[in-house]
Structures are given as C-alpha cells and as structure tokens.
PDB file of C-alpha atoms in Angstrom:
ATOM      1  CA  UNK A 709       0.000   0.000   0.000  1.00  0.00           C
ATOM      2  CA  UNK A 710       1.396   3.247  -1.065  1.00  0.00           C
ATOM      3  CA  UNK A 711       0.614   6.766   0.886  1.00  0.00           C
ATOM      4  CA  UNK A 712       0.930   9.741  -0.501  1.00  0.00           C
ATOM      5  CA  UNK A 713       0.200  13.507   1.680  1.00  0.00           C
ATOM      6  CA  UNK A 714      -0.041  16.892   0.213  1.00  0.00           C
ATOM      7  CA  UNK A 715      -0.706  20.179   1.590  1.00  0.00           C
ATOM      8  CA  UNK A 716      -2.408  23.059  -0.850  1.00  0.00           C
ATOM      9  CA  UNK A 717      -3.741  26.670  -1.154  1.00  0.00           C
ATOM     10  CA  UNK A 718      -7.710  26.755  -2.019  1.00  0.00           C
ATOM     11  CA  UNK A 719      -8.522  29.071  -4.635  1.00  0.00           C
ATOM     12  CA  UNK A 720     -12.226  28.757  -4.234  1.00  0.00           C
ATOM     13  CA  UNK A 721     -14.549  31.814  -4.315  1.00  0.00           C
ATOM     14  CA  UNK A 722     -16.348  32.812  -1.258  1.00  0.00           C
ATOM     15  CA  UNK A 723     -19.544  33.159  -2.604  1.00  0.00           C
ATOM     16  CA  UNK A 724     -18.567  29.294  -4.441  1.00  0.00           C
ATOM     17  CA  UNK A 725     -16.615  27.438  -1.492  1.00  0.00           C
ATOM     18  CA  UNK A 726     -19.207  24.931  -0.175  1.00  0.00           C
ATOM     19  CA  UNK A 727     -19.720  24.327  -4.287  1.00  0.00           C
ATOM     20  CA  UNK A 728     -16.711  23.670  -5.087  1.00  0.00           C
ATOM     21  CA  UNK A 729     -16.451  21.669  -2.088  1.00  0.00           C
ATOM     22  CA  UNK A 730     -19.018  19.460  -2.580  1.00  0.00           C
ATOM     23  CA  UNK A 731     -17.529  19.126  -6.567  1.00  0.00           C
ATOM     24  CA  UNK A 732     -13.952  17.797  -5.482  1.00  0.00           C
ATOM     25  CA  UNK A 733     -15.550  15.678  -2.846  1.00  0.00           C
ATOM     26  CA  UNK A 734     -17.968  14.101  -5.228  1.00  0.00           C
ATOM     27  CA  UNK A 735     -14.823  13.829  -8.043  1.00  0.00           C
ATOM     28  CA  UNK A 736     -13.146  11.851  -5.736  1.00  0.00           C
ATOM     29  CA  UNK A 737     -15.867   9.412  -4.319  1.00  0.00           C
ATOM     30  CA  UNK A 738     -16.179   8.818  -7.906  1.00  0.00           C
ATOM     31  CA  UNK A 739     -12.738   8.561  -9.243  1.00  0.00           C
ATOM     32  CA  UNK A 740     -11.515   6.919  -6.257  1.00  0.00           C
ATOM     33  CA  UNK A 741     -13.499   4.130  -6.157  1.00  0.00           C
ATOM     34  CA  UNK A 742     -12.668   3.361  -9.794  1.00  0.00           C
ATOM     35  CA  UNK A 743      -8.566   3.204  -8.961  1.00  0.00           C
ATOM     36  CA  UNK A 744      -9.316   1.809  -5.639  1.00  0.00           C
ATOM     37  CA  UNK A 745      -7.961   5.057  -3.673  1.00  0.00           C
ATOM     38  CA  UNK A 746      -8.908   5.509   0.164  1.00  0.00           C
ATOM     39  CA  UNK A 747      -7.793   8.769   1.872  1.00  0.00           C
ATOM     40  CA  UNK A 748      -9.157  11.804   3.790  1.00  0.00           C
ATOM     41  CA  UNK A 749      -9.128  15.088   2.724  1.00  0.00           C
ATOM     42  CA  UNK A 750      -9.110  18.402   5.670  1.00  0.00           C
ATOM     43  CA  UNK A 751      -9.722  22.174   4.499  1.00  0.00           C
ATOM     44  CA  UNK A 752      -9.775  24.723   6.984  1.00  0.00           C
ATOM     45  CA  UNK A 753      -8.395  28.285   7.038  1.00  0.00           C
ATOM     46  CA  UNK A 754      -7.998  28.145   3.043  1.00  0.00           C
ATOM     47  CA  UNK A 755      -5.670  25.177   3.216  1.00  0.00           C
ATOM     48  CA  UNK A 756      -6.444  21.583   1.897  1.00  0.00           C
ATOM     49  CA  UNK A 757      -4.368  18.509   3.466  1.00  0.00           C
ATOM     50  CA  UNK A 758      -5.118  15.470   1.912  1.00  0.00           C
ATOM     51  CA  UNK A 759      -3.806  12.140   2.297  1.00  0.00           C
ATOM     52  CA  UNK A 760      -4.239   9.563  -0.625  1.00  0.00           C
ATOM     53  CA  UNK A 761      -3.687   5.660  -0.031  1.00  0.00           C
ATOM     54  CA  UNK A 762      -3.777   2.865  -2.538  1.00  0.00           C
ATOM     55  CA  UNK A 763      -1.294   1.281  -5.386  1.00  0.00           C
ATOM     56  CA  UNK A 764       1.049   3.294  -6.207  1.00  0.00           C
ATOM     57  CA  UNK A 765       0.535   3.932  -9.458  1.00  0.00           C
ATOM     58  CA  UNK A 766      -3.356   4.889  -8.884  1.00  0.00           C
ATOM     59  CA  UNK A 767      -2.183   7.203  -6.007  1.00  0.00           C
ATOM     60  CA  UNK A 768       0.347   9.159  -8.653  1.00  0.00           C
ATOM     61  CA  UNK A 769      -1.512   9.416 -11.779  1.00  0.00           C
ATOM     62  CA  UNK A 770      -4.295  10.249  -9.285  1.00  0.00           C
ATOM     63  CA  UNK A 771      -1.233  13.457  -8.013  1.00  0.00           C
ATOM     64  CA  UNK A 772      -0.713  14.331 -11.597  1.00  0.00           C
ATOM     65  CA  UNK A 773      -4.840  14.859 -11.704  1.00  0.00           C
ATOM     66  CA  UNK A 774      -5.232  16.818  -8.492  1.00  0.00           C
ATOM     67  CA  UNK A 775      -1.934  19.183  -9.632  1.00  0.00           C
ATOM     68  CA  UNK A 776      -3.609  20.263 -12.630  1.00  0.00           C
ATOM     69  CA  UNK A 777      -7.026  21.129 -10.779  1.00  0.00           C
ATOM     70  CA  UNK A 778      -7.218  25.045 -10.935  1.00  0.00           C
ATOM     71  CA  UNK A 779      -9.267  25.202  -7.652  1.00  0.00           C
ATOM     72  CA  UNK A 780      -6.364  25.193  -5.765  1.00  0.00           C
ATOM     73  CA  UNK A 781      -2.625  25.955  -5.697  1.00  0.00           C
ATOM     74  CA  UNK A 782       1.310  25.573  -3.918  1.00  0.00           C
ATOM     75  CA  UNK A 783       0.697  21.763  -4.063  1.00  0.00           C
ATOM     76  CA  UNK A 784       3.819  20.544  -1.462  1.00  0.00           C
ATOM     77  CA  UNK A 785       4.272  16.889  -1.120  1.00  0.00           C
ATOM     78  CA  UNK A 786       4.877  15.967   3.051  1.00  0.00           C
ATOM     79  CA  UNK A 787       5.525  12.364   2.189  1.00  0.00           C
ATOM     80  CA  UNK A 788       5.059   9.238   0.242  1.00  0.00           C
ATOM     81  CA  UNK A 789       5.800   6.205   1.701  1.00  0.00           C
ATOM     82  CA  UNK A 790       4.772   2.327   1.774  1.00  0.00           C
ATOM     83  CA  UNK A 791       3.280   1.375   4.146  1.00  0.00           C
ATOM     84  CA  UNK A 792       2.623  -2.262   5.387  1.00  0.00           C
ATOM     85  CA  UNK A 793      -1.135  -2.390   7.140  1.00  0.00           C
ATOM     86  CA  UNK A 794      -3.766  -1.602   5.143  1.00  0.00           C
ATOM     87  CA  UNK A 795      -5.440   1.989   4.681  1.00  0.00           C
ATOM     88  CA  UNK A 796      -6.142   3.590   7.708  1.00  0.00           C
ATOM     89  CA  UNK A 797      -9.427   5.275   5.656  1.00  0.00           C
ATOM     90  CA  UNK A 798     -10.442   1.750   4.547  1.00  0.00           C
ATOM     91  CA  UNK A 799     -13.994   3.069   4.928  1.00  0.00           C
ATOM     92  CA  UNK A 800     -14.050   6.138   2.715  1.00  0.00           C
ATOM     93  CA  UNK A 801     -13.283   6.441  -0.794  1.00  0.00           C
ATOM     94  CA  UNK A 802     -12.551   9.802   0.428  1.00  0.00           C
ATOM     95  CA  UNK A 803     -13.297  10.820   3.914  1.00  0.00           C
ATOM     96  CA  UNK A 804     -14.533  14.858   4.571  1.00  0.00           C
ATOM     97  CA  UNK A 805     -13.328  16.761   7.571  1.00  0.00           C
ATOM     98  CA  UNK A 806     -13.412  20.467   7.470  1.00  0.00           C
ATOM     99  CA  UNK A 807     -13.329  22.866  10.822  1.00  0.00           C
ATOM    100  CA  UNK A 808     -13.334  20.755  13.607  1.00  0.00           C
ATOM    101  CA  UNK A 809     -11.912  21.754  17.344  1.00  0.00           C
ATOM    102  CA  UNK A 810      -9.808  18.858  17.597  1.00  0.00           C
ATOM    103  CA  UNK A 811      -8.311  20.217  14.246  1.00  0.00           C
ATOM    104  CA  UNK A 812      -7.842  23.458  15.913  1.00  0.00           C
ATOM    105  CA  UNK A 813      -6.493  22.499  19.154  1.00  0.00           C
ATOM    106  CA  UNK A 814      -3.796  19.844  17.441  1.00  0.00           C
ATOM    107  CA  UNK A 815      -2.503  23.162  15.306  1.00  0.00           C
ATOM    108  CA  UNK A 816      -2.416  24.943  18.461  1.00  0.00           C
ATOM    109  CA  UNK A 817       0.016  22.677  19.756  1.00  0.00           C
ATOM    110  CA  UNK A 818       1.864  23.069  17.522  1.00  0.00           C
ATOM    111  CA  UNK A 819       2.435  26.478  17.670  1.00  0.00           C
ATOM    112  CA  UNK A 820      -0.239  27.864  14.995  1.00  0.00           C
ATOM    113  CA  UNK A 821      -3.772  29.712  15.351  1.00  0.00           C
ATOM    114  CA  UNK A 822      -4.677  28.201  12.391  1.00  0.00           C
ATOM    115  CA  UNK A 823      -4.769  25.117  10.327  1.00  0.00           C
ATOM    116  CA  UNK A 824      -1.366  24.750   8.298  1.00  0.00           C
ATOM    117  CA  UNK A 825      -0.768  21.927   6.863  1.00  0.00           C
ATOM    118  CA  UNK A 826       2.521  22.880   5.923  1.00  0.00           C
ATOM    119  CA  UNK A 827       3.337  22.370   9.854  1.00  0.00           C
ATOM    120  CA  UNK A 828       3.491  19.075   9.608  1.00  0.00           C
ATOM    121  CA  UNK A 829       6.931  17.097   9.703  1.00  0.00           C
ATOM    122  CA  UNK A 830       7.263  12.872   9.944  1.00  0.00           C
ATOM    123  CA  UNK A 831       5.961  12.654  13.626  1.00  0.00           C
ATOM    124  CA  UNK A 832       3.567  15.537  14.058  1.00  0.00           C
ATOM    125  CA  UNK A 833       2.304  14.328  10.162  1.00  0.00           C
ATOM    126  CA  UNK A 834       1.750  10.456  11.936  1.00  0.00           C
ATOM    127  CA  UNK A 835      -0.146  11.968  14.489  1.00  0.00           C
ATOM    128  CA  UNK A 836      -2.633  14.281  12.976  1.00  0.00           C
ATOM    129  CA  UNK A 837      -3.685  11.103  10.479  1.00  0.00           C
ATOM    130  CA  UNK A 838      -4.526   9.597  13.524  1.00  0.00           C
ATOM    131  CA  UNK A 839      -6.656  12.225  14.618  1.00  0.00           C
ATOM    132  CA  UNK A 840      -8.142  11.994  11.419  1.00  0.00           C
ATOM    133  CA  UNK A 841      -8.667   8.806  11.551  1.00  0.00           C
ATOM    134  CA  UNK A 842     -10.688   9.305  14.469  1.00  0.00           C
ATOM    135  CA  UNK A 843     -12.813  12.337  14.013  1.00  0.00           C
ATOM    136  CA  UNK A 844     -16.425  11.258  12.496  1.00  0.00           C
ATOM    137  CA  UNK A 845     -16.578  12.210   8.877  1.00  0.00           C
ATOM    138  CA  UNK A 846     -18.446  15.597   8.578  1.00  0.00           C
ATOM    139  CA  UNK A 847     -20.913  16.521   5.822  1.00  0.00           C
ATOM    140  CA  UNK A 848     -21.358  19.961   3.936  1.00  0.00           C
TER     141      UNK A 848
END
C-alpha cells in the first residue's frame, strides 16, 4: 500500500466554497473508487491537506490529476511512503473533515492559530492522520 500527503492553497470563491467543495468531494468518491484510492481530505483556514492511499501507481496518476485542478494551488508533497497495514481510511473512498476543534487544538500545539498543513513534519504528520482517523466524517 502506497501513501501519498499533500498540503495546498484553495482558490475557491467565497460566494462558491461549499460548491466547489461538494464538486472535489464528489470527483473523488467517484474517481476513487474506480482506482481503488482511500484517503481523507481536511480544508480549513484556506488550506487543503489530503492524504491519498492505494497502489502506487493509482495514487500518482491520481497526483498528476489533483496538480492540474485550478481550484487550488502551492501543491507541497509531506511524504510518500509504503506502508505495510492496510489503509487507515479503509472506509471512505474519500473521507470529509473540514473545521473541527480537535483540528484546531492539534494546530495549536503546535504552535499555529490556524490550520497549516505545511506544519506538519514525519511525527507531528503520523499523528494528525490519527486524529483523522478518528474524528467522524463531517458533511457539507
């Protein structure tokens, strides 16, 4: 099983954001399940984190997709790895989590009032996929 996390800048609308939302979610489901792809994918603050799992050539080709997509920008890979179990989002083609206060407070540890992705190094990164991992999926 290959993983793959990015961090990026939305470049959504106000007035469009829950739209366009709702669009990259319902891309994903949809694409996703045809390459077999499991992840989770945050926004908060006007930052996207995403984490992608699944073979690895799905999971790249699936990266060369997401780079292109104009709704966002200032893609930065925080790793790619194997890993050995299986996906941690085994039940979500793509899991949603937007503000949440456990979000919040794990950014606050870390020494930020918001949510940046860009934050996260090897240990912190493990960690805050495990939070993910256990917040409840949220709906828009």
């Amino acid at each position: 099983m290959y993983q793959l996390c990015y961090a990026s800048q939305a470049k959504f609308q106000p007035e469009t954001l829950l739209q366009d939302l709702r669009d990259i979610l319902s891309e994903a489901r949809d694409f996703n399940v045809k390459l077999k792809i499991k992840g989770v994918l945050c926004y908060a603050d006007g930052c996207f984190f995403q984490c992608l799992e699944g073979e690895q050539d799905s999971v790249l080709n699936l990266l060369n997709k997401i780079e292109k997509d104009q709704r966002h920008s200032d893609l930065t890979i925080l790793s790619q790895q194997y890993i050995l179990s299986d996906s941690h989002f085994s039940d979500w083609s793509m899991k949603y989590i937007g503000r949440h206060s456990q979000v919040h407070h794990y950014f606050e540890q870390l020494g930020s009032s918001k949510f940046n992705p860009l934050l996260l190094q090897h240990e912190s990164l493990q960690h805050f996929l495990q939070l993910l991992y256990l917040i409840p999926e949220q709906q828009l």
